[in-house]
PDB file of C-alpha atoms in Angstrom:
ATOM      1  CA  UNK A  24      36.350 -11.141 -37.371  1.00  0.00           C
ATOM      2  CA  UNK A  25      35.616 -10.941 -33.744  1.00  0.00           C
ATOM      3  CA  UNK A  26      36.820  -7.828 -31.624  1.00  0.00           C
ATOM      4  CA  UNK A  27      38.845  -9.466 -28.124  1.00  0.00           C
ATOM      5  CA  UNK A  28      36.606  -7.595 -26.179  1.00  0.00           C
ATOM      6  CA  UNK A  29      33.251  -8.887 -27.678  1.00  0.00           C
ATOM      7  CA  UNK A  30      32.749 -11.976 -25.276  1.00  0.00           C
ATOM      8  CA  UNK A  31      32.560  -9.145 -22.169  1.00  0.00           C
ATOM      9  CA  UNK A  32      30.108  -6.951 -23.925  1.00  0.00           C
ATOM     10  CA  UNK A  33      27.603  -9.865 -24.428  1.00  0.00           C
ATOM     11  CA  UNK A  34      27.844 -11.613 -21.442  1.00  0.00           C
ATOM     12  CA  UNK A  35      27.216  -8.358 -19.834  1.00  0.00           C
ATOM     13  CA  UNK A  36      23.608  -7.962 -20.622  1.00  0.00           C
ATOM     14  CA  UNK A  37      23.277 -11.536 -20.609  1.00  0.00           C
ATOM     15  CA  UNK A  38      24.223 -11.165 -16.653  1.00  0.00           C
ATOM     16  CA  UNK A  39      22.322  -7.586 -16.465  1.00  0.00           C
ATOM     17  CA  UNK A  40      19.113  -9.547 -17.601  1.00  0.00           C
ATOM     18  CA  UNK A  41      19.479 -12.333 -15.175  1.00  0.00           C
ATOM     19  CA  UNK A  42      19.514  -9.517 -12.514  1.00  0.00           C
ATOM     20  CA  UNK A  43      16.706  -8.012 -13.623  1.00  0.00           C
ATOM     21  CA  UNK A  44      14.211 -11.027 -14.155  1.00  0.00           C
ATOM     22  CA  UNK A  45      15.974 -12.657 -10.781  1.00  0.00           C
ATOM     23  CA  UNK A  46      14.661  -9.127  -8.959  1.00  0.00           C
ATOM     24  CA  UNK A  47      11.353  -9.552 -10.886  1.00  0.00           C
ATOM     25  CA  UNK A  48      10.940 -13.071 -10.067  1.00  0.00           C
ATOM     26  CA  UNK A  49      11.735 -12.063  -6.021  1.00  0.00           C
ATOM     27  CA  UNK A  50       8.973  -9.237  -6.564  1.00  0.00           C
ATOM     28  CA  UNK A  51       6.455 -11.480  -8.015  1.00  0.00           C
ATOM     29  CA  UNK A  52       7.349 -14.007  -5.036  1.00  0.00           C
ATOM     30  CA  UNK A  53       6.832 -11.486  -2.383  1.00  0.00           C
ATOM     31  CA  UNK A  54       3.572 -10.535  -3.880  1.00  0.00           C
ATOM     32  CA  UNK A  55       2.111 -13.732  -3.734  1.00  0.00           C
ATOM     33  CA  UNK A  56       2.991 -14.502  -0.549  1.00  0.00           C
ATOM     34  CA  UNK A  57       1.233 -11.417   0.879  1.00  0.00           C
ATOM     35  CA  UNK A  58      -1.500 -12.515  -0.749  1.00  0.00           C
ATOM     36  CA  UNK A  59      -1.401 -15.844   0.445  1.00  0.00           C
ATOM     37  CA  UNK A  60      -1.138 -14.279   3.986  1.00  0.00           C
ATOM     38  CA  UNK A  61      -3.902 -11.850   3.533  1.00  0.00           C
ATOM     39  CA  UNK A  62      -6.295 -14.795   2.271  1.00  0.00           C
ATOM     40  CA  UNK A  63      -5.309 -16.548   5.343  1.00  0.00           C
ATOM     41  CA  UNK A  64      -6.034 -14.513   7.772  1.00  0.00           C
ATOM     42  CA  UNK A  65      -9.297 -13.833   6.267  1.00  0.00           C
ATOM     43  CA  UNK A  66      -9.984 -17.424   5.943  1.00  0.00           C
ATOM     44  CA  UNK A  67      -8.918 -17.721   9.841  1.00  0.00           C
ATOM     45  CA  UNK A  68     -11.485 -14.806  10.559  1.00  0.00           C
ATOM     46  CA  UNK A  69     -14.039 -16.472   9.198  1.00  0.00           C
ATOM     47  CA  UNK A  70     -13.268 -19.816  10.757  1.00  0.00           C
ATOM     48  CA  UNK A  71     -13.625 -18.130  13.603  1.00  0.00           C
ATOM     49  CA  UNK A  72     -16.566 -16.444  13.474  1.00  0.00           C
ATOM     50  CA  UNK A  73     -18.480 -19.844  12.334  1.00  0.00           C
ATOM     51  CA  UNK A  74     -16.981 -21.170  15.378  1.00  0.00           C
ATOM     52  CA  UNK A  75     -18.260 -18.578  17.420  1.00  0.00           C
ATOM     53  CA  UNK A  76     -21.644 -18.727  16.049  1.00  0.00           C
ATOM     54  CA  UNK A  77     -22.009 -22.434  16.552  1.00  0.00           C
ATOM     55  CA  UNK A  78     -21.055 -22.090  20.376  1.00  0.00           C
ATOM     56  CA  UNK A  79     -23.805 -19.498  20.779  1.00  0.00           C
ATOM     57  CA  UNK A  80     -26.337 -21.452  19.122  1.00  0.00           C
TER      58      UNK A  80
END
């Protein structure tokens, strides 16, 4: 038989989990987008210096 008190100790770690792989998911987010900015930025240098080259030439 099922104790009163055994619907709060699942949901719980049901809702602990959900934290966790909500923080995770942010993490993983935040990650890529640095990386997206990084690759930018490089990709802008570059632009850039082809630019640059062409003008001089």
């Amino acid at each position: 038989m099922m104790q009163p008190n055994n619907k709060n100790t699942e949901e719980k770690p049901v809702k602990e989990l959900l934290q966790e792989q909500s923080k995770e998911l942010k993490d993983y987010i935040d990650l890529k987008h640095r990386e997206m900015e990084e690759l930018i930025a490089e990709s802008e240098g570059r632009l850039s210096e082809q630019l640059r080259e062409k003008g001089e030439k």
